[in-house]
Coordinates of C-alpha atoms in Angstrom, one line a residue:
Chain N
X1 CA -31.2 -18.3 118.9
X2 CA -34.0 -20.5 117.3
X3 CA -33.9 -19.7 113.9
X4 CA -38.1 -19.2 113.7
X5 CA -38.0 -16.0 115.8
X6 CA -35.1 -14.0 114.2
X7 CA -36.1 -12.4 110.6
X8 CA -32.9 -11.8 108.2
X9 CA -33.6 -8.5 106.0
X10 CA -33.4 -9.3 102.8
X11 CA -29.7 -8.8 101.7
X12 CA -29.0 -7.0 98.8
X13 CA -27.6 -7.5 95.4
X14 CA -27.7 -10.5 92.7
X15 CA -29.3 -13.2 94.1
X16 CA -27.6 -16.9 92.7
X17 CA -30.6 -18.9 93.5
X18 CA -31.9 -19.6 90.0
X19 CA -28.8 -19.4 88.3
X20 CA -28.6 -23.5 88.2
X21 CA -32.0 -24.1 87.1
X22 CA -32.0 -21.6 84.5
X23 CA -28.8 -23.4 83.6
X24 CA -30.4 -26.5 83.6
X25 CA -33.7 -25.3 81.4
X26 CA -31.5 -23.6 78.9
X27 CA -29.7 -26.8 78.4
X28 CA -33.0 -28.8 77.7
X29 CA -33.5 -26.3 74.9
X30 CA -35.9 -23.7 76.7
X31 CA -35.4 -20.8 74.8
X32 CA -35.6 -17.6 77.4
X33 CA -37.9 -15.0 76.6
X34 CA -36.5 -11.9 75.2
X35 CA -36.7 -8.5 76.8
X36 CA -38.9 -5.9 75.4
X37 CA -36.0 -3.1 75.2
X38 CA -36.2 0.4 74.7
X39 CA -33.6 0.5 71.5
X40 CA -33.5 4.2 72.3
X41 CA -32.1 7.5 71.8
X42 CA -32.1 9.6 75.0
X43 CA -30.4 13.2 75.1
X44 CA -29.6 15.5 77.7
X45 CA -27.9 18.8 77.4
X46 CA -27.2 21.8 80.0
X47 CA -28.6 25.1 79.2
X48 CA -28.5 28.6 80.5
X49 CA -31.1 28.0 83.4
X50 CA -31.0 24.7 83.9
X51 CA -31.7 21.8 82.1
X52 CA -33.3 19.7 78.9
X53 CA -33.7 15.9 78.5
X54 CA -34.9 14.5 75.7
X55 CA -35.9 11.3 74.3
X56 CA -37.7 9.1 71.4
X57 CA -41.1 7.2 71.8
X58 CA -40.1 3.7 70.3
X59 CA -40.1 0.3 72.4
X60 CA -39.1 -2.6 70.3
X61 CA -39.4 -6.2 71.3
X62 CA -36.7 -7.9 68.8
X63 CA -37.4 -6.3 65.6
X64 CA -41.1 -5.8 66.2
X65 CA -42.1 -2.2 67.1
X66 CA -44.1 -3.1 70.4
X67 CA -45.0 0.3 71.6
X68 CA -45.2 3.5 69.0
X69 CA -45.9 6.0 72.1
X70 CA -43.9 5.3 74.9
X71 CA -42.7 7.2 78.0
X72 CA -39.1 7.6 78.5
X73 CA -38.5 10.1 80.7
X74 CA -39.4 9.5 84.2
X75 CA -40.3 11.4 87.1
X76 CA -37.8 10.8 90.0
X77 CA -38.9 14.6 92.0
X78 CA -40.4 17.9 91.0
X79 CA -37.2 19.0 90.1
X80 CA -35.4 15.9 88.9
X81 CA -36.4 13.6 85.9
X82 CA -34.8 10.7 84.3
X83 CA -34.4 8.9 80.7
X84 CA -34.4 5.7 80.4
X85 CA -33.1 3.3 77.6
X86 CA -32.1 -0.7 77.6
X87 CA -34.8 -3.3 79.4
X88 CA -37.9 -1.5 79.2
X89 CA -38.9 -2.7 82.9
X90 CA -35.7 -2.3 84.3
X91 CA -35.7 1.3 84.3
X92 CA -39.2 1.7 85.0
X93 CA -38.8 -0.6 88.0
X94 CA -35.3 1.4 88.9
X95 CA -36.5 4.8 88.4
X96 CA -39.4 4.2 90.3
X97 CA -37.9 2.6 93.5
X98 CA -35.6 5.6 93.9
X99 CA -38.6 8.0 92.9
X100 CA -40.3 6.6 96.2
X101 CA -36.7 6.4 98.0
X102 CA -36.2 10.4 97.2
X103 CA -40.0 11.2 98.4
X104 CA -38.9 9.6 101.6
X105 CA -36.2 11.0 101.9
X106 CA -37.6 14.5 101.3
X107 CA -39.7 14.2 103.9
X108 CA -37.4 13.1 106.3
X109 CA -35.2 16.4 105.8
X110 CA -37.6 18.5 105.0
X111 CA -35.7 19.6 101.7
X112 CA -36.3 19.8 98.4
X113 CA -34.1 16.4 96.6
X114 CA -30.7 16.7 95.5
X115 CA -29.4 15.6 91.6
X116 CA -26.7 13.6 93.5
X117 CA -28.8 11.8 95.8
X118 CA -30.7 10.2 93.0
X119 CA -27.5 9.6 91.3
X120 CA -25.9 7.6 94.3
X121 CA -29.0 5.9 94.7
X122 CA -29.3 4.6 91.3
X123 CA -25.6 4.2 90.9
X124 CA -25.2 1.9 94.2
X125 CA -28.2 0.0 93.2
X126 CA -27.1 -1.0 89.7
X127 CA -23.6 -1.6 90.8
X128 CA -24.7 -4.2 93.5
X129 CA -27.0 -6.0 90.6
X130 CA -23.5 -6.1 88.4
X131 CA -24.6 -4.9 85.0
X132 CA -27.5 -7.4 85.0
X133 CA -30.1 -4.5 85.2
X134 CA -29.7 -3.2 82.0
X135 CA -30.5 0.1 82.4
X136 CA -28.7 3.0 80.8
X137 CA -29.9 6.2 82.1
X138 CA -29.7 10.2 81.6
X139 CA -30.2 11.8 84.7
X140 CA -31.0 15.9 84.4
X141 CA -32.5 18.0 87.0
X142 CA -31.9 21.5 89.0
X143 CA -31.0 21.7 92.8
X144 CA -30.1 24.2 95.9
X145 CA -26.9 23.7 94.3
X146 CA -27.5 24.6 90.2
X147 CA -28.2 22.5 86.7
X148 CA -26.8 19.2 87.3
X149 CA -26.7 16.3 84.1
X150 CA -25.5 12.7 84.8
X151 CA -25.4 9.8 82.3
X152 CA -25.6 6.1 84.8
X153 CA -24.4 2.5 82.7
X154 CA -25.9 -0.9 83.6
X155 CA -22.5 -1.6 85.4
X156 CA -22.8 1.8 87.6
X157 CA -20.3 3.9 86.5
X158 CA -21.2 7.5 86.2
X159 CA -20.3 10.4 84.0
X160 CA -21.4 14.2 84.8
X161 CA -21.2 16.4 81.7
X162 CA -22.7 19.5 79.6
X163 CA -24.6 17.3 77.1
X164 CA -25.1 13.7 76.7
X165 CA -26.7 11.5 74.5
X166 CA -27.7 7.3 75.5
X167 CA -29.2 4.3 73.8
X168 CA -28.7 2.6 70.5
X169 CA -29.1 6.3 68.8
X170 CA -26.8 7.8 71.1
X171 CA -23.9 8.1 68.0
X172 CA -26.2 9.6 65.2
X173 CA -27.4 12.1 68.2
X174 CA -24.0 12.7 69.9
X175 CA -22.8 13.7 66.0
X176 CA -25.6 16.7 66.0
X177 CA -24.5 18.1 69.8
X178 CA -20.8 17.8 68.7
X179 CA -21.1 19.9 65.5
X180 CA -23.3 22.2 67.2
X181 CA -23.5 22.8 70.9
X182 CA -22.1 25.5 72.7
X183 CA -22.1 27.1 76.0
X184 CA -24.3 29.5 77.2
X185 CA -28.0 28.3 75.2
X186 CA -31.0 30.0 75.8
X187 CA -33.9 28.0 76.3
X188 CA -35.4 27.7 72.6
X189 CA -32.1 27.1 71.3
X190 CA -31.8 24.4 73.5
X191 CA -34.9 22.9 72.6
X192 CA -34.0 23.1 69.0
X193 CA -30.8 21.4 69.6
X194 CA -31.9 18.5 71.8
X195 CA -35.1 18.0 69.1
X196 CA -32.4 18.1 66.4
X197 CA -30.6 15.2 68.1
X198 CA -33.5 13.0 68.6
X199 CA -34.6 13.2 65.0
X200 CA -31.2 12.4 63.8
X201 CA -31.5 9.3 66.3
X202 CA -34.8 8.9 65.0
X203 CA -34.0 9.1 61.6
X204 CA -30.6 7.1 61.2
X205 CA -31.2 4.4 63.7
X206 CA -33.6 1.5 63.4
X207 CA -34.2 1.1 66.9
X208 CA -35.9 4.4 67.8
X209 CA -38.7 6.5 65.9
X210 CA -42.1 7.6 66.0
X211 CA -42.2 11.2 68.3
X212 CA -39.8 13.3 70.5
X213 CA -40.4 14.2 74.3
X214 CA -38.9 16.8 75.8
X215 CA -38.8 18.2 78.9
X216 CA -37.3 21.9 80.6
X217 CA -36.2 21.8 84.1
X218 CA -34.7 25.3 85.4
X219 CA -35.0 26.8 89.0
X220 CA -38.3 26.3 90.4
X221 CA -39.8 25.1 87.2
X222 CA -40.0 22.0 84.8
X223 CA -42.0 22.0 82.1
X224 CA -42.9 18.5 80.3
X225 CA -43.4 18.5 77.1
X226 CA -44.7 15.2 76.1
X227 CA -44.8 14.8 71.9
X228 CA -43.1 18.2 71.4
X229 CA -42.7 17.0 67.6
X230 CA -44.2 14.5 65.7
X231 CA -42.1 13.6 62.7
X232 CA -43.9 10.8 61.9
X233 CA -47.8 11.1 61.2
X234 CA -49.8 8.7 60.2
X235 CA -51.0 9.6 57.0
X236 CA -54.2 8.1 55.5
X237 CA -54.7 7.2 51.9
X238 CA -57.7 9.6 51.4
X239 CA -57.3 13.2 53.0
X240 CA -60.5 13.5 54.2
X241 CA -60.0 10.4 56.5
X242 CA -62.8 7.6 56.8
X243 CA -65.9 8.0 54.5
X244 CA -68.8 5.9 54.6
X245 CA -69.8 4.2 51.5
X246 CA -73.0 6.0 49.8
X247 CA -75.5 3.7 50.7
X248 CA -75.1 3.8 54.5
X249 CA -78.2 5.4 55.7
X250 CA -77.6 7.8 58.4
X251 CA -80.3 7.5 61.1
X252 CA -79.5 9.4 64.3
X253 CA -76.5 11.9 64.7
X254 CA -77.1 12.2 68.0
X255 CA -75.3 10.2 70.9
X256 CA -76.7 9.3 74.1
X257 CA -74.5 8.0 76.5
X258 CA -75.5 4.4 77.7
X259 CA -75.5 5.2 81.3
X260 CA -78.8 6.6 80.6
X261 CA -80.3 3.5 79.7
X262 CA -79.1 1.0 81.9
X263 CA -79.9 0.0 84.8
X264 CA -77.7 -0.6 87.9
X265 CA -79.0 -2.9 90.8
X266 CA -77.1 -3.4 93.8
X267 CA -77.7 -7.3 95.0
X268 CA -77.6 -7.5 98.4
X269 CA -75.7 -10.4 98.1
X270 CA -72.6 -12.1 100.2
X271 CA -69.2 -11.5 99.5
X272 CA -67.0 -13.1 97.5
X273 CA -65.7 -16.4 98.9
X274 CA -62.0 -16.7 99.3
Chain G
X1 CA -14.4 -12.4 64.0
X2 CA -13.5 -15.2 62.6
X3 CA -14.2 -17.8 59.7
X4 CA -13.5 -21.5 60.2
X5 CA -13.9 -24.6 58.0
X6 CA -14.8 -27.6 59.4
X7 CA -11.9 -29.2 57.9
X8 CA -12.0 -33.4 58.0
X9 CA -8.7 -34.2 58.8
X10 CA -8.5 -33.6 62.5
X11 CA -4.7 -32.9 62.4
X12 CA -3.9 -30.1 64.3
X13 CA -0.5 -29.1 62.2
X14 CA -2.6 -29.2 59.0
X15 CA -5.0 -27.4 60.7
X16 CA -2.6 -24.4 61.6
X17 CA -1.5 -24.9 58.0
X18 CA -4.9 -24.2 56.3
X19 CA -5.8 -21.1 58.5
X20 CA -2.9 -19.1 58.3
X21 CA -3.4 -18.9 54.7
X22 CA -6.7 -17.3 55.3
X23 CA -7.5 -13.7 57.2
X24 CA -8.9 -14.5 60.3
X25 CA -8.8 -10.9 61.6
X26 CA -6.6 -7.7 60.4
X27 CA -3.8 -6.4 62.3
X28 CA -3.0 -2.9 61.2
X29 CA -6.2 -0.8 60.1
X30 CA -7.3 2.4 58.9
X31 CA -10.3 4.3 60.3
X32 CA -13.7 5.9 58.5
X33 CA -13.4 7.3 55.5
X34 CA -15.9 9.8 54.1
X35 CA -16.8 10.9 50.8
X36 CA -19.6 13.3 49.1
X37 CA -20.3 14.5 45.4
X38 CA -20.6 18.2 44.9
X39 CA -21.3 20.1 42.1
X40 CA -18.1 20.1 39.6
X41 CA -17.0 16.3 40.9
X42 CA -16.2 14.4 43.8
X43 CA -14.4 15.3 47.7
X44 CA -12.9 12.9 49.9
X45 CA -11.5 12.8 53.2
X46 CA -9.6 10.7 55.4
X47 CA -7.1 10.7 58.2
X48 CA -3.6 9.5 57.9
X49 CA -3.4 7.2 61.2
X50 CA -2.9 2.7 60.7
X51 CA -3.5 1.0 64.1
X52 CA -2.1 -1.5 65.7
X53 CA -4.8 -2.8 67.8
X54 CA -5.1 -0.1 70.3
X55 CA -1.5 1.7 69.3
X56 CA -1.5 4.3 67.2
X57 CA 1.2 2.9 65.1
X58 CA 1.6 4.6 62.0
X59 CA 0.7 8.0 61.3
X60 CA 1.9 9.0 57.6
X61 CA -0.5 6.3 56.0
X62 CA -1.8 7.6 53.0
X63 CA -5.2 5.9 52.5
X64 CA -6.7 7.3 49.1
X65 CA -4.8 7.0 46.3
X66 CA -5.5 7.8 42.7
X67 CA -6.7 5.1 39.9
X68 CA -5.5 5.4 36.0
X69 CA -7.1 9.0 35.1
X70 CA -10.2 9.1 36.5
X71 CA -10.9 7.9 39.9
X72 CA -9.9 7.9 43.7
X73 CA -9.7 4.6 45.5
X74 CA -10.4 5.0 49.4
X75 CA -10.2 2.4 51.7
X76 CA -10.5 1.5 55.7
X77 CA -9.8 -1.6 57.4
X78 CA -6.8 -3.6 56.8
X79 CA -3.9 -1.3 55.4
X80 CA -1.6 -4.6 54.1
X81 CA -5.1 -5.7 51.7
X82 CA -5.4 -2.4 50.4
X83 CA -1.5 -2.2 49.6
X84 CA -2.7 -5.9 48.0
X85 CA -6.1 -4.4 45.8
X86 CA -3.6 -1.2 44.9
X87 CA -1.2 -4.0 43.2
X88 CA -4.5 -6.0 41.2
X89 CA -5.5 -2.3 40.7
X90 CA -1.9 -1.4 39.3
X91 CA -2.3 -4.5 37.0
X92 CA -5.4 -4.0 35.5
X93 CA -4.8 -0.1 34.4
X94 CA -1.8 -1.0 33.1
X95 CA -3.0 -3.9 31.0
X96 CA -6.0 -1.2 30.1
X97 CA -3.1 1.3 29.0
X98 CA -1.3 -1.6 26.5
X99 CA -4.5 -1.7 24.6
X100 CA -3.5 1.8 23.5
X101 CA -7.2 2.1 22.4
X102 CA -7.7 5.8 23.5
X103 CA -9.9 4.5 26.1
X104 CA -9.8 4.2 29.9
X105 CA -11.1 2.7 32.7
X106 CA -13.6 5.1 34.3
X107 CA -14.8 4.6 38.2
X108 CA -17.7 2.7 37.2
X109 CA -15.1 -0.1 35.9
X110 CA -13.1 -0.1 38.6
X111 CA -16.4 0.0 40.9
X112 CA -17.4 -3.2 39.4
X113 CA -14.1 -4.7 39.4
X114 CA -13.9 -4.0 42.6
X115 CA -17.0 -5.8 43.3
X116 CA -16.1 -9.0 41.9
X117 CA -12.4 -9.2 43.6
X118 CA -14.0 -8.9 47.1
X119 CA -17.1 -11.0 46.6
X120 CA -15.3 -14.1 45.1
X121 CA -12.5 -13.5 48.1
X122 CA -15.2 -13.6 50.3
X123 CA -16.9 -16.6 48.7
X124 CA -13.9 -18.6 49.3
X125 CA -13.7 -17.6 52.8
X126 CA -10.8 -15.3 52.8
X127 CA -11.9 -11.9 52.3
X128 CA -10.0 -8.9 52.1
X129 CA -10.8 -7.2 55.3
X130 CA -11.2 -3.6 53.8
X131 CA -14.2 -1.5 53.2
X132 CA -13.4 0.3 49.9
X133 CA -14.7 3.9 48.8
X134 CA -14.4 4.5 45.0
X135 CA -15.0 8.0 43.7
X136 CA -14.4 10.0 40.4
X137 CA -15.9 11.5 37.3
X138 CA -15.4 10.5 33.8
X139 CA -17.1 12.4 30.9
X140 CA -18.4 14.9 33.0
X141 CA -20.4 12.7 35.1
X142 CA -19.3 12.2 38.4
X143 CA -19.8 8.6 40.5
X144 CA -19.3 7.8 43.8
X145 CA -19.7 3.8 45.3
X146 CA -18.6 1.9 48.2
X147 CA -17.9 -1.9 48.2
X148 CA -17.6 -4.0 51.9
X149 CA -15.6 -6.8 52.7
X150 CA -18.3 -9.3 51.8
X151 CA -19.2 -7.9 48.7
X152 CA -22.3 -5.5 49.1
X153 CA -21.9 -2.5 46.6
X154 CA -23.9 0.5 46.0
X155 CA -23.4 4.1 44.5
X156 CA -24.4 7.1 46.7
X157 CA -24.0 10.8 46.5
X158 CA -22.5 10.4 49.8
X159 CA -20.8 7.7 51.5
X160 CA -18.8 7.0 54.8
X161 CA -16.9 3.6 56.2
X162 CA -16.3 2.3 60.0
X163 CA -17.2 4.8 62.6
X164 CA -18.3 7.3 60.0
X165 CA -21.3 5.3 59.3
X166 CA -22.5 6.0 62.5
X167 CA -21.5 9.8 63.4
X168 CA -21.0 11.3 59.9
X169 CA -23.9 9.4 57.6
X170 CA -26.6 12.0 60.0
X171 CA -24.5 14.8 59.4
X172 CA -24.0 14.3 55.4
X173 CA -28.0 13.0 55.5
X174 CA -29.2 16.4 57.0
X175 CA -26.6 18.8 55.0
X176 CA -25.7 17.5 51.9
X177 CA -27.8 18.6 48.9
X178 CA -26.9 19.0 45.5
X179 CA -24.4 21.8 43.5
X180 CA -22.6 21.8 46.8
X181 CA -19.7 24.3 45.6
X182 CA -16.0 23.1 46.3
X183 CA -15.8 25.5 49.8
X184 CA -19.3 24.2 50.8
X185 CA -18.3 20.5 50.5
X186 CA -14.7 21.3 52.3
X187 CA -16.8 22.2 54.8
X188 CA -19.2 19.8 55.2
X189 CA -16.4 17.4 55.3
X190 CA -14.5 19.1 57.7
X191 CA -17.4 18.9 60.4
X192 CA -17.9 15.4 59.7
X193 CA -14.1 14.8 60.0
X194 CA -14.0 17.0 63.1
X195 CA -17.3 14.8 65.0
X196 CA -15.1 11.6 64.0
X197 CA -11.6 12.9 65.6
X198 CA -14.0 13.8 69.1
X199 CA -15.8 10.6 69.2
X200 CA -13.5 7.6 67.4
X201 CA -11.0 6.5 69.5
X202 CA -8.7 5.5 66.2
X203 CA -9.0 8.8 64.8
X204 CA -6.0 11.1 64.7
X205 CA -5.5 14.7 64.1
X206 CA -3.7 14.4 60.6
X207 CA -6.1 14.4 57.9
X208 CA -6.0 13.6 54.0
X209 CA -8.5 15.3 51.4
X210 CA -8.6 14.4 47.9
X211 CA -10.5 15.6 45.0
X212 CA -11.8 14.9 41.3
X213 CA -12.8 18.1 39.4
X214 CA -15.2 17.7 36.5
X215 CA -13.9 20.5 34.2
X216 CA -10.1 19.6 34.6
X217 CA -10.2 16.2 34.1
X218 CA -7.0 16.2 36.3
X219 CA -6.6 15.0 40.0
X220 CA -5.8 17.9 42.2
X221 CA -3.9 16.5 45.9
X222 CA -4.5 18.5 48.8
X223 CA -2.8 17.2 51.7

């Protein structure tokens, strides 16, 4: 068979390819950019009617605080959701792929998506990429088949359990839900407990802070809260926030939008040139 | 971890010689301690397991012991360095006790002591590979301080080594607060002891609480 007319899928898994020139670059004293990682704590806990995930808004690049709002949990279905910590893209890039996987996959069957299924996907993909996508992940979400809560590692090895806790913060959070969960929580208990944890991850680790997310899944319902608490204002030196100094000269209090003023002319000209 | 000298002679045999007389890394260790003021004096907790690397070898280690009159001496890490600070320890109280002077070392002595013993060990690269917790109350003031094996000291009103760092300093942040009563402090240290034995893999079910009243000026053992 000529080789022109057959095309190979793309095999899966780590790829070798660059591994000698990233070798070679290193050894010439090329310093490799560092990730921008999530330094997180993410929570999860099982509840009387489902599920609650939790998480911390800090991203930190080193020991610069890159983003002071982030996302962390992720949408993988209407009924499924998924926090992320380690390499910031990783688990954006993972979460997403088997986000659009799932969508497929629903409408395939016809079904609503199954805990499990995002869980083999995620764990299968991870596995075949051997630990090098660092993505540690809490994976929470209600099915046909009840409240289901999985923790993933970066190698893929997976845990199922009644509360979890992820991330550089998961000790300071997994010491609140050890002293204090219980079976059976009712939904504002539960929110009480998983915002407890976060703080205390928030609090007593360096690499999380700023706000908590939180987000409710039970039968038929998820509820996203995003900056459910935030412990951390910014406060301003004066209460009354900005004031102008006394001689500014106030001219106009009104606002016009500049859409008003401006003109917009279509040019009937030729297209862009490639 | 360890700590090596770039030593000039390249011998090998000398090599072997000079190392071995320096910790490199410690063999049988203690877990977390924790420790917390409360209102009449000072509560600590510990368990009673030494490791072996991943064995649980020993399990009747005592790791708190009492000091001269006043204070409690706490320490994880390496159990053979602790045996070794309990003997400089036992030395300078009774040297303290000759002087017949009506005066005793209180904790803040021994703190500082302390202090100097492990910083000057570590500053000739052999440390004593212990994280110590020194607690009591002299004059009715009570004092609590930790020293690491490197040397950095401080005073807190609560305090926790190795694991407990991580899973009890949140607890004891969020709960304690002062004129914690004797029951209230039990307590506190119980959950904190009880998060460690869940989560630490070294931890065992045997645990050792000491305390340091205020009004008795006497040390009362409650294994």
């Amino acid at each position: 068979m000529s080789q022109s007319a057959v095309d190979v899928p793309p095999k899966g898994g780590f790829s070798f390819d660059m591994c000698k020139r990233n070798d070679m670059l290193i050894q010439k004293g090329l310093k490799a950019p560092s990730f921008l990682k999530t330094g997180t704590t993410i929570v999860g806990l099982i509840f009387q009617d489902g599920v609650i995930l939790g998480a911390d808004t800090r991203a930190t690049e080193g020991p610069i605080v890159a983003d002071k709002n982030c996302e962390k949990i992720h949408y993988m279905a209407p009924n499924i959701y998924c926090c992320g910590a380690g390499t910031a893209a990783d688990t954006e890039a993972v979460t997403d792929m088997v986000s659009s996987q799932l969508r497929l996959h629903r409408y395939q069957t016809g079904r609503d998506s199954r805990v499990i299924t995002a869980l083999t996907l995620l764990k299968k993909h991870l596995f075949s990429y051997q630990g090098h996508v660092s993505a540690a992940l809490v994976l929470g979400g209600v099915d046909i088949t009840g409240p289901h809560l999985h923790t993933i590692y970066p190698h893929g090895s997976t845990d199922t359990l009644p509360f979890a806790t992820m991330g550089s913060g998961s000790l300071a959070a997994m010491s609140v839900f050890e002293a204090k969960y219980k079976e059976g929580l009712t939904r504002d208990e539960g929110i009480k407990l998983v915002a407890e944890a976060i703080c205390s991850g928030i609090f007593n680790d360096l690499g999380s802070g700023s706000n908590v997310d939180i987000c409710v899944i039970t039968k038929g319902n998820k509820e996203y809260l995003r900056n459910y608490m935030e412990p951390n204002p910014r406060t301003y030196v004066s209460s009354k926030g900005y004031s102008f100094t006394k001689k500014t000269e106030v001219l106009l209090t009104k606002i016009t939008p500049l859409m008003e003023r401006v003109e917009i002319t279509e040019v009937g000209g030729e297209a862009m040139e490639e | 971890m360890t700590f090596t000298i770039p030593i000039d002679n390249g011998d090998a045999v000398k090599n072997a010689e000079a190392d071995s007389q320096r910790t490199l890394y410690p063999y049988v260790t203690g877990t977390s301690i924790v420790a917390i003021k409360y209102k009449d004096g000072v509560l600590m907790a510990s368990d009673m397991g030494g490791s072996y690397g991943s064995t649980l070898r020993y399990k009747n280690i005592e790791r708190m012991k009492a000091i001269g009159k006043h204070s409690l001496l706490g320490a994880s890490g390496e159990i053979s360095d602790f045996q070794e600070i309990l003997r400089y320890l036992d030395e300078l109280i009774l040297n303290d006790n000759m002087w017949d002077d009506g005066n005793s070392l209180g904790p803040k002595e021994v703190h500082n002591y302390l202090t100097r013993v492990m910083y000057n060990r570590r500053n000739k690269f052999n440390p004593l590979w212990n994280t110590l917790v020194l607690g009591g109350v002299k004059n009715g003031e009570s004092y609590l301080g930790m020293v690491s094996m490197i040397g950095v000291s401080f005073e807190d009103n609560h305090v926790a080594t190795g694991f407990g760092n991580h899973l009890a300093r949140p607890i004891l942040r969020d709960e304690w607060h002062a004129d914690l009563s004797f029951e209230e402090g039990v307590k506190l240290l119980e959950k904190c002891m009880r998060v460690l034995l869940y989560r630490d893999r070294s931890a065992i079910n045997k645990f050792q609480r000491r305390s340091l009243k205020k009004a008795l000026q006497s040390l009362s053992h409650t294994p």
